[in-house]
CSV table of C-alpha atoms in Angstrom, one decimal:
chain,number,residue,atom,x,y,z
A,768,SER,CA,78.2,128.3,108.6
A,769,ALA,CA,79.9,127.5,105.4
A,770,VAL,CA,78.3,125.0,103.0
A,771,ILE,CA,80.6,122.2,102.0
A,772,SER,CA,80.1,119.7,99.2
A,773,GLN,CA,82.2,116.7,98.3
A,774,LYS,CA,82.3,114.6,95.2
A,775,PRO,CA,81.9,111.6,94.8
A,776,SER,CA,79.7,110.7,97.7
A,777,ARG,CA,80.8,107.1,97.4
A,778,ASP,CA,82.9,104.9,95.1
A,779,ILE,CA,84.0,101.4,94.7
A,780,CYS,CA,87.5,101.1,93.3
A,781,GLN,CA,89.9,98.3,92.3
A,782,ARG,CA,93.2,97.7,94.0
A,783,GLY,CA,96.1,99.7,92.5
A,784,THR,CA,94.0,102.5,91.1
A,785,SER,CA,93.6,106.1,92.2
A,786,LEU,CA,90.6,108.2,93.2
A,787,THR,CA,90.4,112.0,93.4
A,788,ILE,CA,87.9,113.5,95.9
A,789,GLN,CA,86.8,117.0,95.4
A,790,CYS,CA,85.8,119.5,98.2
A,791,GLN,CA,84.0,122.7,97.4
A,792,VAL,CA,83.1,125.4,99.9
A,793,ASP,CA,80.6,128.2,99.2
A,794,SER,CA,82.8,130.8,100.9
A,795,GLN,CA,86.5,131.6,101.0
A,796,VAL,CA,88.2,129.9,103.9
A,797,THR,CA,91.7,130.0,105.1
A,798,MET,CA,91.9,126.6,106.8
A,799,MET,CA,90.8,123.4,105.1
A,800,PHE,CA,91.6,119.9,106.3
A,801,TRP,CA,91.3,116.3,105.1
A,802,TYR,CA,90.4,113.5,107.5
A,803,ARG,CA,89.9,109.8,107.3
A,804,GLN,CA,87.4,107.9,109.4
A,805,GLN,CA,87.6,104.1,109.4
A,806,PRO,CA,84.5,102.1,110.5
A,807,GLY,CA,83.8,102.5,114.2
A,808,GLN,CA,86.8,104.8,114.7
A,809,SER,CA,87.2,108.4,115.4
A,810,LEU,CA,88.6,111.0,113.0
A,811,THR,CA,92.2,110.9,111.8
A,812,LEU,CA,93.7,114.0,110.3
A,813,ILE,CA,95.5,113.3,107.1
A,814,ALA,CA,96.7,116.8,106.2
A,815,THR,CA,96.1,120.5,106.2
A,816,ALA,CA,95.4,121.8,102.7
A,817,ASN,CA,97.4,125.1,102.2
A,818,GLN,CA,96.3,127.5,99.5
A,819,GLY,CA,99.2,128.1,97.1
A,820,SER,CA,101.7,125.8,98.8
A,821,GLU,CA,102.3,122.2,99.6
A,822,ALA,CA,99.9,120.5,102.1
A,823,THR,CA,101.1,119.8,105.6
A,824,TYR,CA,100.9,116.1,106.3
A,825,GLU,CA,100.4,114.4,109.7
A,826,SER,CA,102.6,111.6,110.9
A,827,GLY,CA,101.9,108.4,108.9
A,828,PHE,CA,100.6,110.2,105.8
A,829,VAL,CA,102.8,111.0,102.8
A,830,ILE,CA,102.3,113.2,99.7
A,831,ASP,CA,103.0,110.3,97.3
A,832,LYS,CA,100.1,108.3,98.7
A,833,PHE,CA,97.7,111.3,99.4
A,834,PRO,CA,98.5,114.2,97.1
A,835,ILE,CA,96.5,117.3,97.8
A,836,SER,CA,95.8,120.3,95.8
A,837,ARG,CA,94.4,123.7,97.0
A,838,PRO,CA,94.3,126.0,94.0
A,839,ASN,CA,92.1,128.6,95.7
A,840,LEU,CA,90.3,129.4,98.9
A,841,THR,CA,87.1,127.5,98.1
A,842,PHE,CA,88.3,124.3,96.6
A,843,SER,CA,90.6,121.3,97.3
A,844,THR,CA,91.2,117.8,96.1
A,845,LEU,CA,92.6,114.7,97.8
A,846,THR,CA,93.8,111.8,95.7
A,847,VAL,CA,94.1,108.4,97.2
A,848,SER,CA,96.8,106.7,95.1
A,849,ASN,CA,97.7,103.1,94.4
A,850,MET,CA,94.8,102.0,96.6
A,851,SER,CA,94.6,98.9,98.7
A,852,PRO,CA,91.7,97.4,100.7
A,853,GLU,CA,93.2,99.1,103.8
A,854,ASP,CA,92.3,102.5,102.2
A,855,SER,CA,88.6,101.7,102.5
A,856,SER,CA,87.3,104.4,104.7
A,857,ILE,CA,85.2,107.6,104.8
A,858,TYR,CA,87.2,110.6,103.7
A,859,LEU,CA,86.0,114.0,105.0
A,860,CYS,CA,87.0,117.5,104.2
A,861,SER,CA,86.5,120.2,106.7
A,862,VAL,CA,86.9,124.0,107.1
A,863,VAL,CA,87.4,126.3,110.0
A,864,TRP,CA,84.9,129.1,109.7
A,865,GLY,CA,84.1,132.4,111.4
A,866,ARG,CA,85.6,134.4,114.2
A,867,ALA,CA,84.8,131.6,116.6
A,868,LEU,CA,87.1,129.3,114.6
A,869,GLU,CA,84.5,126.5,114.5
A,870,GLN,CA,85.2,123.5,112.3
A,871,TYR,CA,82.6,122.2,109.9
A,872,PHE,CA,82.7,119.0,107.9
A,873,GLY,CA,81.6,118.1,104.4
A,874,PRO,CA,79.3,115.1,103.9
A,875,GLY,CA,82.1,112.7,103.3
A,876,THR,CA,83.2,110.3,100.6
A,877,ARG,CA,82.7,106.6,101.3
A,878,LEU,CA,85.5,104.6,99.6
A,879,THR,CA,85.5,100.9,99.2
A,880,VAL,CA,88.6,99.2,97.6
A,881,THR,CA,88.2,95.7,96.3
B,567,GLN,CA,101.2,114.4,122.7
B,568,LYS,CA,97.9,116.2,123.1
B,569,GLU,CA,95.1,113.9,124.0
B,570,VAL,CA,91.4,114.1,124.3
B,571,GLU,CA,89.7,111.2,126.2
B,572,GLN,CA,86.1,110.1,126.3
B,573,ASN,CA,84.3,107.0,127.5
B,574,SER,CA,83.5,104.9,124.4
B,575,GLY,CA,80.2,103.8,125.8
B,576,PRO,CA,77.7,102.8,124.8
B,577,LEU,CA,75.9,105.0,127.2
B,578,SER,CA,72.2,104.0,127.4
B,579,VAL,CA,69.6,106.3,128.9
B,580,PRO,CA,65.8,106.0,128.9
B,581,GLU,CA,63.8,108.5,126.9
B,582,GLY,CA,63.2,111.7,128.8
B,583,ALA,CA,66.2,111.3,131.0
B,584,ILE,CA,69.4,113.5,131.1
B,585,ALA,CA,72.3,112.1,129.2
B,586,SER,CA,75.7,113.2,130.5
B,587,LEU,CA,78.8,112.9,128.3
B,588,ASN,CA,82.3,113.6,129.6
B,589,CYS,CA,85.6,114.6,128.0
B,590,THR,CA,89.0,115.3,129.5
B,591,TYR,CA,92.0,116.8,127.7
B,592,SER,CA,95.7,117.0,128.3
B,593,ASP,CA,96.8,120.3,126.9
B,594,ARG,CA,96.4,122.9,129.6
B,595,VAL,CA,96.6,125.9,127.2
B,596,SER,CA,93.6,124.7,125.1
B,597,GLN,CA,91.2,127.6,124.4
B,598,SER,CA,88.3,126.3,122.4
B,599,PHE,CA,86.1,123.2,123.0
B,600,PHE,CA,83.5,121.7,120.8
B,601,TRP,CA,80.9,118.9,120.8
B,602,TYR,CA,79.9,117.2,117.6
B,603,ARG,CA,77.1,114.7,117.0
B,604,GLN,CA,77.6,112.0,114.4
B,605,TYR,CA,74.9,109.8,113.2
B,606,SER,CA,75.8,106.4,111.7
B,607,GLY,CA,76.9,106.9,108.1
B,608,LYS,CA,76.9,110.7,108.3
B,609,SER,CA,79.6,113.3,108.9
B,610,PRO,CA,80.1,115.1,112.2
B,611,GLU,CA,77.8,118.0,113.0
B,612,LEU,CA,78.8,120.8,115.3
B,613,ILE,CA,76.2,121.2,118.1
B,614,MET,CA,78.0,123.2,120.8
B,615,SER,CA,81.1,125.3,121.3
B,616,ILE,CA,82.4,126.7,124.6
B,617,TYR,CA,85.3,128.9,125.4
B,618,SER,CA,84.9,130.1,129.0
B,619,ASN,CA,84.6,128.3,132.3
B,620,GLY,CA,81.0,127.6,133.3
B,621,ASP,CA,77.9,126.5,131.5
B,622,LYS,CA,76.5,127.3,128.1
B,623,GLU,CA,73.0,126.4,127.2
B,624,ASP,CA,71.4,125.9,123.8
B,625,GLY,CA,67.9,124.4,123.9
B,626,ARG,CA,68.2,120.9,125.4
B,627,PHE,CA,72.0,121.0,125.3
B,628,THR,CA,74.3,122.3,128.0
B,629,ALA,CA,78.0,122.4,127.7
B,630,GLN,CA,80.1,122.7,130.9
B,631,LEU,CA,83.8,123.7,130.9
B,632,ASN,CA,86.2,123.5,133.8
B,633,LYS,CA,89.7,124.5,132.6
B,634,ALA,CA,91.3,124.0,136.0
B,635,SER,CA,90.2,120.3,135.9
B,636,GLN,CA,90.7,120.1,132.1
B,637,TYR,CA,87.2,118.8,131.8
B,638,VAL,CA,84.3,119.5,129.4
B,639,SER,CA,80.9,117.9,129.5
B,640,LEU,CA,77.7,117.9,127.5
B,641,LEU,CA,74.3,117.4,129.1
B,642,ILE,CA,71.3,116.5,127.0
B,643,ARG,CA,68.0,117.1,128.8
B,644,ASP,CA,64.8,115.3,127.9
B,645,SER,CA,66.7,112.8,125.8
B,646,GLN,CA,65.0,111.5,122.7
B,647,PRO,CA,65.6,108.4,120.6
B,648,SER,CA,66.7,110.8,117.8
B,649,ASP,CA,69.6,111.8,120.0
B,650,SER,CA,71.1,108.3,119.6
B,651,ALA,CA,74.4,109.0,117.9
B,652,THR,CA,78.1,109.2,118.6
B,653,TYR,CA,79.2,112.4,120.3
B,654,LEU,CA,82.7,113.6,119.6
B,655,CYS,CA,84.6,116.0,121.9
B,656,ALA,CA,87.1,118.3,120.2
B,657,VAL,CA,89.7,120.6,121.6
B,658,ASN,CA,91.5,123.4,119.8
B,659,SER,CA,94.9,124.5,121.0
B,660,GLN,CA,96.9,125.5,117.9
B,661,ASN,CA,95.2,122.5,116.1
B,662,PHE,CA,92.1,120.5,116.5
B,663,VAL,CA,92.3,117.2,118.5
B,664,PHE,CA,89.2,114.9,118.5
B,665,GLY,CA,88.3,112.4,121.1
B,666,PRO,CA,87.3,108.8,120.2
B,667,GLY,CA,83.6,109.6,120.7
B,668,THR,CA,80.9,108.3,123.1
B,669,ARG,CA,78.1,106.3,121.6
B,670,LEU,CA,74.8,107.3,123.1
B,671,SER,CA,71.7,105.1,122.9
B,672,VAL,CA,68.3,106.6,124.0
B,673,LEU,CA,65.9,103.9,124.7
B,674,PRO,CA,62.1,104.5,124.0
């Protein structure tokens, strides 16, 4: 499977600021996703990060709030903009890998907004 | 809207018993099915994938798929306290849809 790393692993941020989360994969992958997981909840897909084009956002998520970059097939960033306490969550990047099209997750970024 | 449903639990089983986790899905054309284990504070870890009707075994884990009934299950034999986690069912039909997860507690 692909090895996925995320930075930072956790952060505490003030209301109104922005945080950029990085996701690095050790192999080239076509499909990369960003998820949010709030405490005690399941995974919510934020967007699909498309290489060389704008990300595809799910209902309820907008580019102004969650801008995503995907400059190449091994790297992506998610920015959480103008944060509020409601943005406190774990943010996960994932990739679909191999002929079996299995999805693997990075270790996550735990964000707390005060 | 495509849906994946699981009992939220918690499901409690004694150590050494068989834990049975169930999942139903709404999209009849789904082709790929996955089970993830998620420990508290950690990210989901893929433990089983299944694509054809029937059983697939991997160590203490057996995944069972019945496409006619739109049902997939995960059996954990000889359950250990270290199996205590939330188990997420995921279905892929053009895109991945995750269930809400079942919390499993294996009691020593």
